[in-house]
Tab-separated table of C-alpha atoms in Angstrom:
chain	number	residue	atom	x	y	z
Q	1278	MET	CA	79.014	117.904	80.644
Q	1279	THR	CA	77.248	114.316	81.185
Q	1280	ILE	CA	79.316	111.937	83.189
Q	1281	LYS	CA	78.555	108.756	80.943
Q	1282	ASP	CA	80.540	106.207	79.581
Q	1283	THR	CA	79.295	106.068	75.310
Q	1284	PRO	CA	79.641	103.710	72.693
Q	1285	GLU	CA	82.564	103.922	70.335
Q	1286	GLU	CA	84.708	102.060	67.755
Q	1287	TRP	CA	87.699	103.162	65.964
Q	1288	ARG	CA	88.818	101.392	62.649
Q	1289	VAL	CA	90.495	98.201	63.047
Q	1290	THR	CA	92.373	97.214	59.576
Q	1291	ALA	CA	93.388	93.685	60.475
Q	1292	THR	CA	92.600	91.138	63.031
Q	1293	SER	CA	93.624	87.378	64.167
Q	1294	THR	CA	93.019	85.121	67.043
Q	1295	PRO	CA	96.392	83.804	67.796
Q	1296	PHE	CA	94.887	81.530	70.756
Q	1297	ARG	CA	91.720	79.477	71.430
Q	1298	GLY	CA	90.549	78.204	74.534
Q	1299	ASN	CA	87.693	76.193	76.036
Q	1300	LYS	CA	85.909	79.521	77.122
Q	1301	THR	CA	87.975	82.440	76.144
Q	1302	SER	CA	90.441	83.445	73.292
Q	1303	VAL	CA	92.827	86.076	72.670
Q	1304	ARG	CA	92.683	88.555	69.494
Q	1305	THR	CA	94.982	90.824	68.548
Q	1306	ASP	CA	93.592	93.989	66.254
Q	1307	ASP	CA	95.197	96.741	64.255
Q	1308	VAL	CA	93.512	100.092	65.446
Q	1309	VAL	CA	94.103	103.199	63.709
Q	1310	MET	CA	94.716	106.102	66.150
Q	1311	PRO	CA	93.209	109.390	66.366
Q	1312	ASP	CA	96.669	110.585	64.571
Q	1313	GLY	CA	96.299	108.044	61.902
Q	1314	THR	CA	99.006	105.755	63.206
Q	1315	VAL	CA	98.228	101.887	63.025
Q	1316	VAL	CA	98.807	99.949	66.713
Q	1317	GLY	CA	98.592	96.385	67.806
Q	1318	ARG	CA	96.094	95.702	70.452
Q	1319	ASP	CA	95.852	92.407	72.016
Q	1320	TYR	CA	93.093	91.512	74.689
Q	1321	GLN	CA	91.069	88.416	75.713
Q	1322	VAL	CA	87.582	87.975	74.268
Q	1323	HIS	CA	85.404	86.493	76.986
Q	1324	PRO	CA	81.472	85.671	76.793
Q	1325	GLY	CA	80.498	87.521	79.888
Q	1326	SER	CA	79.686	86.913	83.244
Q	1327	VAL	CA	76.907	87.439	86.150
Q	1328	ALA	CA	77.286	87.690	89.814
Q	1329	VAL	CA	75.196	87.694	92.542
Q	1330	LEU	CA	74.997	89.894	96.000
Q	1331	ALA	CA	72.821	87.511	98.068
Q	1332	LEU	CA	71.488	89.753	100.839
Q	1333	ASP	CA	69.364	87.856	103.654
Q	1334	ASP	CA	67.035	89.234	106.099
Q	1335	GLU	CA	70.157	89.490	108.666
Q	1336	ASP	CA	72.040	92.065	106.593
Q	1337	ARG	CA	74.492	89.400	106.007
Q	1338	VAL	CA	75.942	88.407	102.325
Q	1339	LEU	CA	76.150	85.206	100.859
Q	1340	VAL	CA	79.890	84.513	100.093
Q	1341	LEU	CA	82.144	81.622	99.175
Q	1342	ARG	CA	86.047	80.683	99.092
Q	1343	GLN	CA	87.842	79.273	96.378
Q	1344	TYR	CA	91.221	78.633	94.683
Q	1345	ARG	CA	91.995	81.326	91.839
Q	1346	HIS	CA	95.114	79.809	90.344
Q	1347	PRO	CA	96.334	82.728	88.012
Q	1348	VAL	CA	96.388	85.083	90.946
Q	1349	ARG	CA	97.708	82.215	93.466
Q	1350	HIS	CA	94.755	83.179	96.144
Q	1351	LYS	CA	91.573	81.551	97.904
Q	1352	LEU	CA	89.443	84.428	97.759
Q	1353	TRP	CA	86.451	85.302	99.126
Q	1354	GLU	CA	84.097	85.933	96.361
Q	1355	ILE	CA	79.982	85.985	95.706
Q	1356	PRO	CA	78.315	83.417	93.279
Q	1357	ALA	CA	79.125	84.149	89.573
Q	1358	GLY	CA	79.593	82.466	86.757
Q	1359	LEU	CA	79.877	82.746	83.027
Q	1360	LEU	CA	77.010	83.302	80.541
Q	1361	ASP	CA	77.808	80.288	78.429
Q	1362	VAL	CA	75.031	80.056	76.040
Q	1363	PRO	CA	75.149	83.317	73.615
Q	1364	GLY	CA	71.897	85.701	74.035
Q	1365	GLU	CA	71.131	83.774	77.418
Q	1366	ASN	CA	69.172	85.698	79.932
Q	1367	PRO	CA	71.457	87.109	82.491
Q	1368	LEU	CA	68.981	86.778	84.869
Q	1369	HIS	CA	68.404	83.491	84.527
Q	1370	ALA	CA	72.098	82.548	84.544
Q	1371	ALA	CA	72.495	84.589	87.895
Q	1372	GLN	CA	69.398	82.305	89.361
Q	1373	ARG	CA	71.267	79.059	88.325
Q	1374	GLU	CA	74.687	80.230	89.683
Q	1375	LEU	CA	72.776	80.817	93.215
Q	1376	TYR	CA	71.515	77.817	93.077
Q	1377	GLU	CA	74.417	75.859	92.250
Q	1378	GLU	CA	77.034	77.346	94.235
Q	1379	ALA	CA	74.756	77.891	97.002
Q	1380	HIS	CA	71.634	75.840	97.099
Q	1381	VAL	CA	69.783	79.151	97.364
Q	1382	LYS	CA	66.569	81.165	95.608
Q	1383	ALA	CA	65.876	84.455	95.960
Q	1384	GLU	CA	62.137	86.310	95.667
Q	1385	GLU	CA	63.523	89.678	95.126
Q	1386	TRP	CA	65.935	90.802	92.512
Q	1387	HIS	CA	67.303	93.745	90.680
Q	1388	VAL	CA	70.177	94.874	88.706
Q	1389	LEU	CA	73.088	96.192	90.807
Q	1390	THR	CA	75.406	97.394	88.848
Q	1391	ASP	CA	77.094	96.759	85.150
Q	1392	VAL	CA	80.866	96.702	85.221
Q	1393	TYR	CA	83.789	95.857	82.816
Q	1394	THR	CA	86.482	93.990	84.756
Q	1395	THR	CA	89.357	94.705	82.951
Q	1396	PRO	CA	88.753	96.983	79.826
Q	1397	GLY	CA	92.355	97.617	78.826
Q	1398	GLY	CA	92.857	93.668	78.369
Q	1399	CYS	CA	89.743	91.937	77.972
Q	1400	ASP	CA	86.343	92.573	76.584
Q	1401	GLU	CA	84.488	90.970	79.863
Q	1402	ALA	CA	81.354	92.442	80.872
Q	1403	VAL	CA	79.786	91.404	84.081
Q	1404	ARG	CA	75.984	92.385	85.331
Q	1405	ILE	CA	76.087	92.146	89.292
Q	1406	PHE	CA	72.571	91.500	90.628
Q	1407	LEU	CA	71.004	91.985	94.272
Q	1408	ALA	CA	68.912	89.300	95.393
Q	1409	ARG	CA	66.986	89.183	98.430
Q	1410	GLY	CA	64.369	87.176	100.036
Q	1411	LEU	CA	66.543	84.216	100.430
Q	1412	SER	CA	65.868	80.398	100.906
Q	1413	GLU	CA	67.234	77.302	100.569
Q	1414	ALA	CA	66.376	75.807	97.149
Q	1415	GLU	CA	64.427	72.620	96.599
Q	1416	GLY	CA	66.017	69.085	94.941
Q	1417	ASP	CA	69.253	67.774	95.503
Q	1418	ARG	CA	72.465	70.083	95.497
Q	1419	PHE	CA	74.283	70.434	92.266
Q	1420	GLN	CA	77.175	68.290	91.898
Q	1421	VAL	CA	80.500	70.443	92.019
Q	1422	ALA	CA	83.963	69.731	90.645
Q	1423	GLU	CA	87.491	71.212	90.201
Q	1424	GLU	CA	88.198	74.006	92.184
Q	1425	GLU	CA	84.785	74.343	93.419
Q	1426	ALA	CA	84.811	70.920	95.068
Q	1427	ASP	CA	87.095	72.576	97.855
Q	1428	MET	CA	84.731	75.978	97.903
Q	1429	GLU	CA	83.514	77.106	101.690
Q	1430	LEU	CA	80.071	79.023	102.146
Q	1431	ALA	CA	79.575	81.493	104.659
Q	1432	ARG	CA	77.131	84.344	105.314
Q	1433	VAL	CA	78.966	87.503	106.316
Q	1434	PRO	CA	77.822	90.987	107.631
Q	1435	LEU	CA	77.742	93.390	105.032
Q	1436	ASP	CA	79.532	96.050	106.874
Q	1437	GLU	CA	82.180	93.435	107.914
Q	1438	LEU	CA	82.958	92.713	104.218
Q	1439	ALA	CA	82.743	96.377	103.752
Q	1440	ARG	CA	85.486	97.017	106.173
Q	1441	GLY	CA	87.395	94.156	104.484
Q	1442	VAL	CA	87.568	95.740	101.423
Q	1443	LEU	CA	88.939	98.962	102.551
Q	1444	ALA	CA	91.259	97.082	104.518
Q	1445	GLY	CA	92.640	95.455	101.474
Q	1446	ASP	CA	91.446	92.055	102.804
Q	1447	LEU	CA	89.288	91.360	100.200
Q	1448	HIS	CA	90.065	91.577	96.323
Q	1449	ASN	CA	87.772	89.548	94.239
Q	1450	ASN	CA	86.141	92.593	91.804
Q	1451	CYS	CA	82.524	91.380	92.069
Q	1452	LEU	CA	82.627	91.271	95.811
Q	1453	VAL	CA	84.174	94.780	96.056
Q	1454	VAL	CA	81.919	96.356	93.316
Q	1455	GLY	CA	78.668	94.438	94.655
Q	1456	VAL	CA	79.482	95.258	98.624
Q	1457	LEU	CA	80.231	99.187	98.200
Q	1458	SER	CA	77.331	99.576	95.383
Q	1459	VAL	CA	74.793	97.880	98.012
Q	1460	LEU	CA	76.430	100.418	100.433
Q	1461	ALA	CA	75.987	103.414	98.096
Q	1462	ALA	CA	72.096	102.265	97.115
Q	1463	ARG	CA	70.840	102.029	100.525
Q	1464	ALA	CA	72.233	105.389	101.495
Q	1465	GLY	CA	70.828	106.718	98.054
Q	1466	ASP	CA	67.070	106.125	96.781
Q	1467	GLY	CA	67.004	102.520	98.331
Q	1468	PHE	CA	66.981	99.275	96.637
Q	1469	ASP	CA	63.800	99.558	94.880
Q	1470	ALA	CA	65.015	102.469	92.791
Q	1471	LEU	CA	67.860	100.027	91.226
Q	1472	ARG	CA	67.038	99.023	87.974
Q	1473	PRO	CA	64.305	95.895	87.388
Q	1474	ALA	CA	66.399	92.595	86.870
Q	1475	GLU	CA	65.092	92.284	82.976
Q	1476	ALA	CA	67.019	95.972	82.762
Q	1477	PRO	CA	68.584	95.932	79.271
Q	1478	TRP	CA	72.246	95.654	79.077
Q	1479	PRO	CA	73.822	96.967	75.925
Q	1480	ALA	CA	77.103	95.363	76.519
Q	1481	ARG	CA	75.358	91.647	76.485
Q	1482	PRO	CA	72.213	92.058	74.475
Q	1483	PHE	CA	69.871	89.227	75.222
Q	1484	PRO	CA	66.078	88.803	73.811
Q	1485	ALA	CA	63.111	90.745	75.541
């Protein structure tokens, strides 16, 4: 048996959108189950996101600390953001987020992993990139606002973040997945064996 996620779509007999927000919405689908019953499923419709595990030459990860109102916490995270433009190349979006949130650019990019953040209640797909060869970006810093105005930046050793993840001290899903994936890649075939930065992403297709 091949252990691999596969696309599948069960029949939907009716659909509605009871809530539309600025970036996301809530959809209700009536889905036909394998036994023939029809069950309502509510879920958040999301444009998708990108995140960047930026690793410097001293084996430190660029992280930021930001308030997240739904969970009432300030969380340590890696740079991330929405795919605001339909069909946007995720690499370009990741490069933009690294610049806007950290004023940093990177010379080497790979796809680290692709995840569905909450597949039981949201269709959000996130592509996490590994960025290396870091340096300060040119030009003026991006003007932040709202929650980002209070954001803190730091470079933290990768091993320290891994210990924090396993101790239950760090909870942001992109940071957790990114840190553990980098360690797995390093212990396996190495970073050069990762997918190229422009690898296809069926969950959020983009023009070649």
